[in-house]
Every structure is written in structure tokens, then in C-alpha cells.
Amino acid sequence: MIARPIFALLFVSACAPSVGRVGGVGGDTPASNVFHAPEPGESHLRNIRQLTFGGNNAESYFSRSGRQLIFQRQEKLDEGCDQEYIMNVDGSGMRRISNGLGRTTCGFFYDGDRRVLYSSTFRHDKACPARPDQSLGYVWPLGHLEIYTSRTDGSDLRQLTHNGAYNAEATVSPDGQRIIYTSTKDGDIELYTMSIDGTDIRRVTNRIGYDGGAFFSPDGTRIVWRAAYPVSAADTADYLRLLGNRAVRPARVELWVANADGSDARQVTRLGGANFAPYFHPDGKRIIFSSNYENPRSGRFDLFLVNVDGTGLERVTTHPDFDSFPMFSPDGRKLVWASNRHGKQTGDTDIFIADWVN
């Protein structure tokens, strides 16, 4: 969602995939059979399989059937920008489903895996958006993104938001009835839900600061998200200044949980650094996420598990590079995530899948 462009672009360069050319809509690549041994200490992971080879590949999320993945891909770091792709969980059948215009992000399956959501800038600008003003420092851009839905072959494209603001980071409730997403439509960066057809918009959060990357719990009653709230007058002034420039500074990002309507919000992590990309474990009692809290100035992010009350922090990955955007398969037997590990050149971010060992 918003974090991959800023973290992964710091560490990711690109090359054409070695397993075959990725075509446009309807194109595909053959399956790959590249397996890697877990790093020492990665006891939850077994049979790690690399699904993509080179470029920027991230935010890979399972279909409800567990048979396919949707993800965003930039084949060459300095050429073009992210588009949405679907592939089978063995890496075969890779095909682009977005129209190739602007930048896309945040894909998600719904409607019995017949349709997908994603966000794109193409209605506002068919070219790739410019990178953030470097004079602002280390910031995340808040582009002109709208939320769209299409069939899984890219056809029947429909626009769900129409406000010209930042509308992204959208996911769907387990019952398929509600979409939760992040928007600046009211000025601040807040969470909202809407019906699956884009109607009945309800605000979920109401606190100055960035709220984003939300997912529903397996039973749909709760949500988890990442938040960066100002803690001082100086922080607030800086936040508002950047917001006016359509950007946000991710200096301190922590995880929160709440009821699906936003009530009973509680902070989960107090680790410092950047803690993001949270996703509920299938048992609904734990959260997997990515963090650099041990060395916030480094490019190293690892996956961690934590109980919803913030106790029981446990490391999942130990590779010395970038590991993030984890998601469990619906049956809880597999984990998919994005990583810089085993890149053909420095900075490659690829999709990996592994058997999950409790």
C-alpha cells in the first residue's frame, strides 16, 4: 500500500525476470521451481519458494480460494511504475490486469475471486507520478489515487471513489460486504469503510495523523492498521505542513486494533521505528507485521508475530535485508511476503511463499 514505494524503492533496483517475459493483459510466464532454505532462526518457515525474479514486486495477497495471488509489479526501477498482476501460487500464469497507465497499488480479491480492487492514478495523470520533493526529507507521497474494481482479466473496470484525493490501501471484509481504505477526502489521512459498490461511506478514525494499511480480522469484527500520530506541537506542525504538500513522514509508525467500526481502539506496539504491514493470524489472536525497530536507520525489516494485546513478540524472519508485506493463506497453511533476499542484483524485491509451521 503506501509503504512499499518508500521502503522498497530505497532498496530495490530492477531487471527483467529470468523465467520469461511478462506480457500485457492476458500474458503469462511459466512456473518457477526455485526453493530456498530458511535462514537460521526462521523456524516458522518451510519450503520457501521464490515466485518472481527481479524488479519491484510487493503487496502480494491471496485469493479467497488460496490458489492465486494479486500483487503490484514494476519491471524496471527507472522505467515505468507499478501495475497490478495476478499469478498462481506456484508462480505460473503471471498476467497484468491493470491498464498500464499511471501508478497502481493495493490489489485485493473479492466476490468469490471473480473481481479485484486496486487504486490507480491514471484518471488524474496517465504518466508515472513524480517522486516526492527531496527537500521535504524522508516522506511518503500521497498521490491522486482513486479506487477501482475490475474482473480478474482486467475487464469491466469501474471507479468507486471520485473525490480527487488520496484513496488507497483498500481491503475487503471476509463477508465481502465492506471495503476499508485510507483517504484524505476530508483533509486528514483517515480510515473509512464503504459498501462494496462504493456507497454508504463511513469514517472509522478521527485523530490527527496518518491511519492506513487496514485489514479485517478473520471473523470481520475487528481491524488492525498502522498509524503515525504526532506527539508534540512541533510534530503536529511538521505533519500539517507535509500534508499540505501531499506527503507524510513515517518517523514513528505503530500498530493499532479496534472494532470494525473504529470503536475501542487500542495500541498494540510501542517499539519505535517503523512498524507496518500488519495482518491477522488466522486464529485472530495474533498479528504478523514488518518492523525495523531494532535499527530504525537501517534498511533491514523483519517479520514479527505479536499478540493483539501487544505481548509475546516473536521474530519470524532473520535475513539481513528487507522482509515485509506478509499475508497468511485463508487456511493458515502458507505465508506469502516480499523480500530483498536472493536478489540477482542489489535491491531486487521479489515475492516468496512458504509453508507455515506453528
Coordinates of C-alpha atoms in Angstrom, one line a residue:
M1 CA 0.0 0.0 0.0
I2 CA 1.7 3.2 0.7
A3 CA 4.8 1.8 2.4
R4 CA 6.3 -0.3 -0.4
P5 CA 7.2 2.7 -2.7
I6 CA 9.1 4.4 0.1
F7 CA 10.8 1.4 1.7
A8 CA 11.3 -0.8 -1.3
L9 CA 12.4 2.0 -3.6
L10 CA 15.2 2.7 -1.2
F11 CA 16.4 -0.9 -1.5
V12 CA 15.1 -2.1 -4.9
S13 CA 16.5 -2.0 -8.4
A14 CA 15.1 -4.0 -11.2
C15 CA 15.9 -6.4 -14.0
A16 CA 13.8 -8.4 -16.5
P17 CA 12.6 -11.6 -15.0
S18 CA 14.6 -14.6 -15.9
V19 CA 11.7 -17.0 -16.2
G20 CA 10.1 -15.5 -19.2
R21 CA 8.8 -12.2 -20.5
V22 CA 5.8 -10.8 -18.7
G23 CA 3.2 -9.8 -21.2
G24 CA 0.4 -7.3 -21.0
V25 CA -3.2 -8.2 -20.1
G26 CA -3.6 -11.9 -20.7
G27 CA 0.2 -12.6 -21.0
D28 CA 1.8 -15.1 -18.6
T29 CA 5.1 -16.7 -17.6
P30 CA 6.0 -20.3 -16.8
A31 CA 6.1 -21.6 -13.3
S32 CA 9.4 -21.4 -11.4
N33 CA 10.7 -24.1 -9.1
V34 CA 13.3 -22.2 -7.1
F35 CA 13.3 -23.2 -3.5
H36 CA 15.5 -21.7 -0.7
A37 CA 16.4 -23.0 2.7
P38 CA 15.1 -20.8 5.6
E39 CA 17.7 -18.7 7.4
P40 CA 18.8 -19.8 10.9
G41 CA 16.0 -19.0 13.3
E42 CA 13.2 -19.0 10.7
S43 CA 11.5 -21.9 12.4
H44 CA 8.0 -20.9 11.2
L45 CA 9.0 -21.2 7.6
R46 CA 9.5 -24.3 5.5
N47 CA 9.8 -24.9 1.7
I48 CA 10.5 -21.3 0.8
R49 CA 9.7 -20.8 -2.8
Q50 CA 10.7 -17.7 -4.9
L51 CA 7.8 -16.7 -7.3
T52 CA 9.3 -13.6 -9.0
F53 CA 12.8 -12.8 -10.3
G54 CA 13.9 -9.2 -10.4
G55 CA 12.2 -5.8 -10.3
N56 CA 9.9 -4.4 -7.8
N57 CA 7.3 -7.0 -6.7
A58 CA 5.3 -6.4 -3.5
E59 CA 2.0 -6.4 -1.7
S60 CA 1.1 -9.9 -2.8
Y61 CA -2.3 -11.1 -1.4
F62 CA -4.1 -14.4 -1.6
S63 CA -7.4 -15.0 -3.3
R64 CA -10.1 -16.4 -1.1
S65 CA -9.5 -19.8 -2.6
G66 CA -5.8 -19.6 -1.8
R67 CA -5.0 -20.5 -5.4
Q68 CA -3.9 -17.1 -6.8
L69 CA -2.1 -14.0 -5.7
I70 CA -2.6 -10.4 -6.7
F71 CA 0.5 -8.1 -6.4
Q72 CA 2.0 -4.9 -7.8
R73 CA 5.0 -5.0 -10.1
Q74 CA 7.5 -2.6 -11.6
E75 CA 9.7 -4.5 -14.1
K76 CA 12.4 -1.8 -14.2
L77 CA 13.0 0.6 -11.3
D78 CA 13.9 3.6 -13.6
E79 CA 11.3 2.8 -16.2
G80 CA 7.5 2.8 -15.8
C81 CA 5.8 2.3 -12.5
D82 CA 3.8 -0.2 -10.6
Q83 CA 0.9 -2.1 -12.2
E84 CA -1.3 -4.9 -10.9
Y85 CA -0.7 -8.5 -11.7
I86 CA -2.2 -11.9 -10.9
M87 CA -0.4 -15.2 -10.8
N88 CA -1.0 -18.7 -9.5
V89 CA 0.6 -19.6 -6.1
D90 CA 3.3 -21.6 -7.9
G91 CA 4.3 -18.5 -9.9
S92 CA 2.7 -19.6 -13.2
G93 CA 0.1 -17.7 -15.2
M94 CA 1.5 -14.2 -14.4
R95 CA -0.6 -11.6 -16.2
R96 CA -1.1 -7.9 -15.9
I97 CA -4.7 -6.9 -15.2
S98 CA -4.4 -3.1 -14.9
N99 CA -4.3 -0.9 -18.0
G100 CA -0.6 0.1 -17.8
L101 CA -1.3 3.8 -17.2
G102 CA -0.3 5.8 -14.1
R103 CA 0.7 4.0 -10.9
T104 CA -1.4 1.3 -9.3
T105 CA -1.3 -0.2 -5.8
C106 CA -3.1 -2.2 -3.2
G107 CA -4.8 -5.1 -5.1
F108 CA -7.3 -7.4 -3.3
F109 CA -9.6 -10.2 -4.4
Y110 CA -13.3 -10.4 -3.6
D111 CA -16.7 -11.6 -5.0
G112 CA -15.7 -15.2 -5.0
D113 CA -12.4 -14.3 -6.6
R114 CA -14.2 -13.0 -9.7
R115 CA -13.3 -9.4 -9.1
V116 CA -10.4 -7.4 -7.6
L117 CA -9.9 -3.9 -6.1
Y118 CA -6.9 -1.7 -6.7
S119 CA -6.0 2.0 -6.7
S120 CA -4.6 4.0 -9.6
T121 CA -3.6 7.5 -10.6
F122 CA -4.4 7.1 -14.2
R123 CA -7.6 9.2 -14.2
H124 CA -5.6 12.2 -13.0
D125 CA -2.4 11.5 -14.9
K126 CA -1.6 8.7 -17.3
A127 CA 2.1 9.1 -16.7
C128 CA 4.0 7.8 -13.7
P129 CA 3.8 10.3 -10.8
A130 CA 6.8 12.3 -10.0
R131 CA 8.8 11.3 -6.9
P132 CA 8.4 13.4 -3.7
D133 CA 10.3 16.7 -3.3
Q134 CA 13.6 15.6 -1.8
S135 CA 13.8 18.9 0.1
L136 CA 11.0 17.6 2.3
G137 CA 13.2 14.9 3.6
Y138 CA 12.2 11.2 4.0
V139 CA 8.5 11.2 3.2
W140 CA 5.7 9.1 1.7
P141 CA 3.8 10.7 -1.2
L142 CA 0.0 11.0 -1.1
G143 CA -0.8 10.9 -4.8
H144 CA -4.2 11.4 -6.6
L145 CA -5.4 7.8 -6.3
E146 CA -8.9 6.5 -6.9
I147 CA -10.2 3.1 -6.0
Y148 CA -11.3 0.8 -8.9
T149 CA -12.8 -2.6 -9.4
S150 CA -12.5 -5.0 -12.3
R151 CA -12.9 -8.6 -13.3
T152 CA -9.8 -10.7 -12.8
D153 CA -9.0 -10.4 -16.5
G154 CA -9.0 -6.6 -16.3
S155 CA -12.3 -6.1 -18.0
D156 CA -15.4 -4.2 -16.7
L157 CA -13.3 -1.5 -14.9
R158 CA -15.4 0.6 -12.6
Q159 CA -14.4 3.6 -10.5
L160 CA -15.6 3.5 -6.8
T161 CA -14.2 6.8 -5.5
H162 CA -14.5 10.2 -7.2
N163 CA -13.0 12.8 -5.0
G164 CA -9.6 13.6 -6.4
A165 CA -7.9 12.9 -3.1
Y166 CA -5.7 10.0 -1.9
N167 CA -7.8 6.9 -1.9
A168 CA -5.9 3.7 -1.5
E169 CA -4.8 0.8 0.8
A170 CA -8.2 -0.9 0.3
T171 CA -9.1 -4.4 1.5
V172 CA -12.4 -6.2 1.8
S173 CA -14.2 -7.7 4.8
P174 CA -14.4 -11.5 5.0
D175 CA -18.2 -11.5 4.1
G176 CA -17.4 -9.4 1.0
Q177 CA -19.8 -6.6 2.1
R178 CA -17.5 -3.7 3.2
I179 CA -14.3 -2.1 1.9
I180 CA -11.9 -0.4 4.4
Y181 CA -9.5 2.1 2.9
T182 CA -7.4 5.2 3.6
S183 CA -8.4 8.6 2.2
T184 CA -7.6 12.3 2.5
K185 CA -11.0 13.3 1.3
D186 CA -11.8 15.2 4.5
G187 CA -8.4 16.7 4.8
D188 CA -6.6 14.4 7.2
I189 CA -5.4 10.9 6.5
E190 CA -8.1 8.7 7.9
L191 CA -9.6 5.2 7.6
Y192 CA -13.1 4.8 6.1
T193 CA -15.4 1.9 5.1
M194 CA -17.8 1.8 2.3
S195 CA -20.2 -0.7 0.8
I196 CA -18.8 -3.0 -1.9
D197 CA -20.3 -0.8 -4.6
G198 CA -18.8 2.5 -3.2
T199 CA -21.9 3.8 -1.4
D200 CA -22.5 4.2 2.4
I201 CA -19.2 5.8 3.3
R202 CA -18.4 5.8 7.0
R203 CA -15.4 7.3 8.8
V204 CA -13.6 4.9 11.1
T205 CA -10.8 7.0 12.6
N206 CA -10.8 10.6 13.8
R207 CA -7.4 11.6 15.1
I208 CA -4.8 13.9 13.6
G209 CA -2.1 11.8 12.0
Y210 CA -1.7 9.0 9.4
D211 CA -4.0 6.0 9.6
G212 CA -3.6 3.3 6.9
G213 CA -2.9 -0.2 5.8
A214 CA -6.0 -1.7 7.5
F215 CA -7.2 -5.3 7.4
F216 CA -10.2 -7.1 8.9
S217 CA -9.8 -9.9 11.4
P218 CA -10.8 -13.4 10.1
D219 CA -14.3 -13.1 11.6
G220 CA -14.7 -9.5 10.3
T221 CA -15.4 -8.0 13.8
R222 CA -12.1 -6.2 14.2
I223 CA -9.5 -4.3 12.2
V224 CA -5.7 -3.8 12.5
W225 CA -3.8 -0.9 11.0
R226 CA -0.7 1.2 11.2
A227 CA -0.7 4.8 12.5
A228 CA 1.7 7.6 12.8
Y229 CA 0.3 10.2 15.2
P230 CA 2.2 13.5 16.1
V231 CA 3.3 13.5 19.7
S232 CA 4.4 17.2 20.1
A233 CA 3.4 20.6 18.8
A234 CA 6.5 20.5 16.5
D235 CA 5.4 17.1 15.2
T236 CA 1.9 18.4 14.5
A237 CA 3.2 21.4 12.7
D238 CA 5.5 19.3 10.6
Y239 CA 2.7 16.8 9.9
L240 CA 0.3 19.6 8.7
R241 CA 3.0 21.2 6.6
L242 CA 3.7 18.0 4.8
L243 CA 0.0 17.1 4.5
G244 CA -0.4 20.4 2.6
N245 CA 2.3 19.1 0.2
R246 CA 0.5 15.8 -0.2
A247 CA 3.1 13.8 1.8
V248 CA 3.6 12.3 5.3
R249 CA 6.7 11.5 7.2
P250 CA 6.8 7.9 8.6
A251 CA 9.1 8.6 11.5
R252 CA 7.2 6.6 14.1
V253 CA 4.6 4.1 12.9
E254 CA 2.9 1.7 15.4
L255 CA 0.1 -0.9 15.1
W256 CA -3.4 -0.4 16.4
V257 CA -6.5 -2.6 16.7
A258 CA -10.2 -1.7 17.0
N259 CA -13.7 -2.9 16.4
A260 CA -14.6 -2.8 12.7
D261 CA -16.4 0.5 13.2
G262 CA -13.4 2.1 14.9
S263 CA -14.6 1.8 18.5
D264 CA -12.4 0.5 21.3
A265 CA -9.2 1.5 19.5
R266 CA -6.1 0.1 21.3
Q267 CA -2.4 0.5 20.6
V268 CA -0.6 -2.9 20.0
T269 CA 3.1 -2.0 19.5
R270 CA 5.3 0.6 21.3
L271 CA 8.5 -0.5 19.6
G272 CA 9.7 2.7 17.9
G273 CA 10.9 2.9 14.3
A274 CA 8.5 1.8 11.5
N275 CA 6.1 -1.0 12.3
F276 CA 3.7 -1.6 9.4
A277 CA 2.1 -4.1 7.0
P278 CA 0.0 -5.8 9.8
Y279 CA -2.1 -8.9 9.1
F280 CA -4.1 -11.1 11.4
H281 CA -3.0 -14.6 12.0
P282 CA -5.9 -17.0 11.1
D283 CA -6.5 -17.6 14.8
G284 CA -7.5 -13.9 15.2
K285 CA -5.4 -13.7 18.3
R286 CA -2.0 -12.7 16.8
I287 CA -0.8 -10.2 14.2
I288 CA 2.1 -10.6 11.8
F289 CA 3.9 -7.4 10.7
S290 CA 7.1 -5.9 9.5
S291 CA 9.4 -3.7 11.6
N292 CA 12.9 -2.1 11.7
Y293 CA 12.6 -1.2 15.4
E294 CA 15.9 -2.8 16.2
N295 CA 17.8 -0.4 13.9
P296 CA 15.4 2.3 12.6
R297 CA 18.1 3.9 10.5
S298 CA 18.9 0.7 8.6
G299 CA 17.2 -0.8 5.6
R300 CA 16.6 -4.1 7.4
F301 CA 13.0 -5.0 8.1
D302 CA 12.0 -8.4 9.6
L303 CA 8.7 -10.1 10.1
F304 CA 7.4 -10.5 13.7
L305 CA 4.4 -12.0 15.4
V306 CA 2.7 -10.3 18.4
N307 CA -0.5 -11.0 20.4
V308 CA -3.3 -8.5 19.8
D309 CA -2.7 -7.1 23.3
G310 CA 1.0 -6.4 22.5
T311 CA 2.5 -9.3 24.4
G312 CA 4.5 -12.2 23.1
L313 CA 6.6 -10.5 20.5
E314 CA 8.3 -13.2 18.3
R315 CA 10.7 -12.9 15.4
V316 CA 9.7 -14.7 12.2
T317 CA 12.5 -13.8 9.7
T318 CA 16.2 -13.3 10.3
H319 CA 17.5 -12.4 6.8
P320 CA 19.6 -9.2 7.0
D321 CA 17.6 -7.4 4.3
F322 CA 14.0 -6.3 3.7
D323 CA 11.2 -8.7 4.6
S324 CA 7.6 -7.2 4.6
F325 CA 4.0 -7.4 3.4
P326 CA 3.2 -10.7 4.9
M327 CA -0.2 -12.4 4.4
F328 CA -1.4 -15.8 5.5
S329 CA -3.4 -18.1 3.1
P330 CA -7.0 -18.4 4.1
D331 CA -6.4 -21.9 5.6
G332 CA -3.3 -20.6 7.5
R333 CA -1.0 -23.2 6.0
K334 CA 1.1 -20.8 3.9
L335 CA 2.7 -17.3 4.2
V336 CA 3.4 -15.0 1.3
W337 CA 5.6 -11.9 1.6
A338 CA 8.0 -9.6 -0.3
S339 CA 11.8 -9.7 0.3
N340 CA 15.1 -8.5 -1.0
R341 CA 16.6 -11.9 -0.2
H342 CA 18.3 -13.9 -3.0
G343 CA 18.0 -10.9 -5.5
K344 CA 20.0 -11.2 -8.7
Q345 CA 21.2 -7.6 -8.1
T346 CA 21.2 -5.3 -5.1
G347 CA 17.7 -4.1 -4.4
D348 CA 15.5 -6.6 -6.2
T349 CA 12.3 -7.1 -4.3
D350 CA 10.6 -10.4 -5.0
I351 CA 7.6 -12.5 -3.9
F352 CA 8.2 -15.5 -1.7
I353 CA 5.8 -18.2 -0.4
A354 CA 6.4 -20.8 2.3
D355 CA 4.7 -23.4 4.3
W356 CA 3.8 -22.0 7.7
V357 CA 4.8 -24.0 10.8
N358 CA 3.1 -23.1 14.0

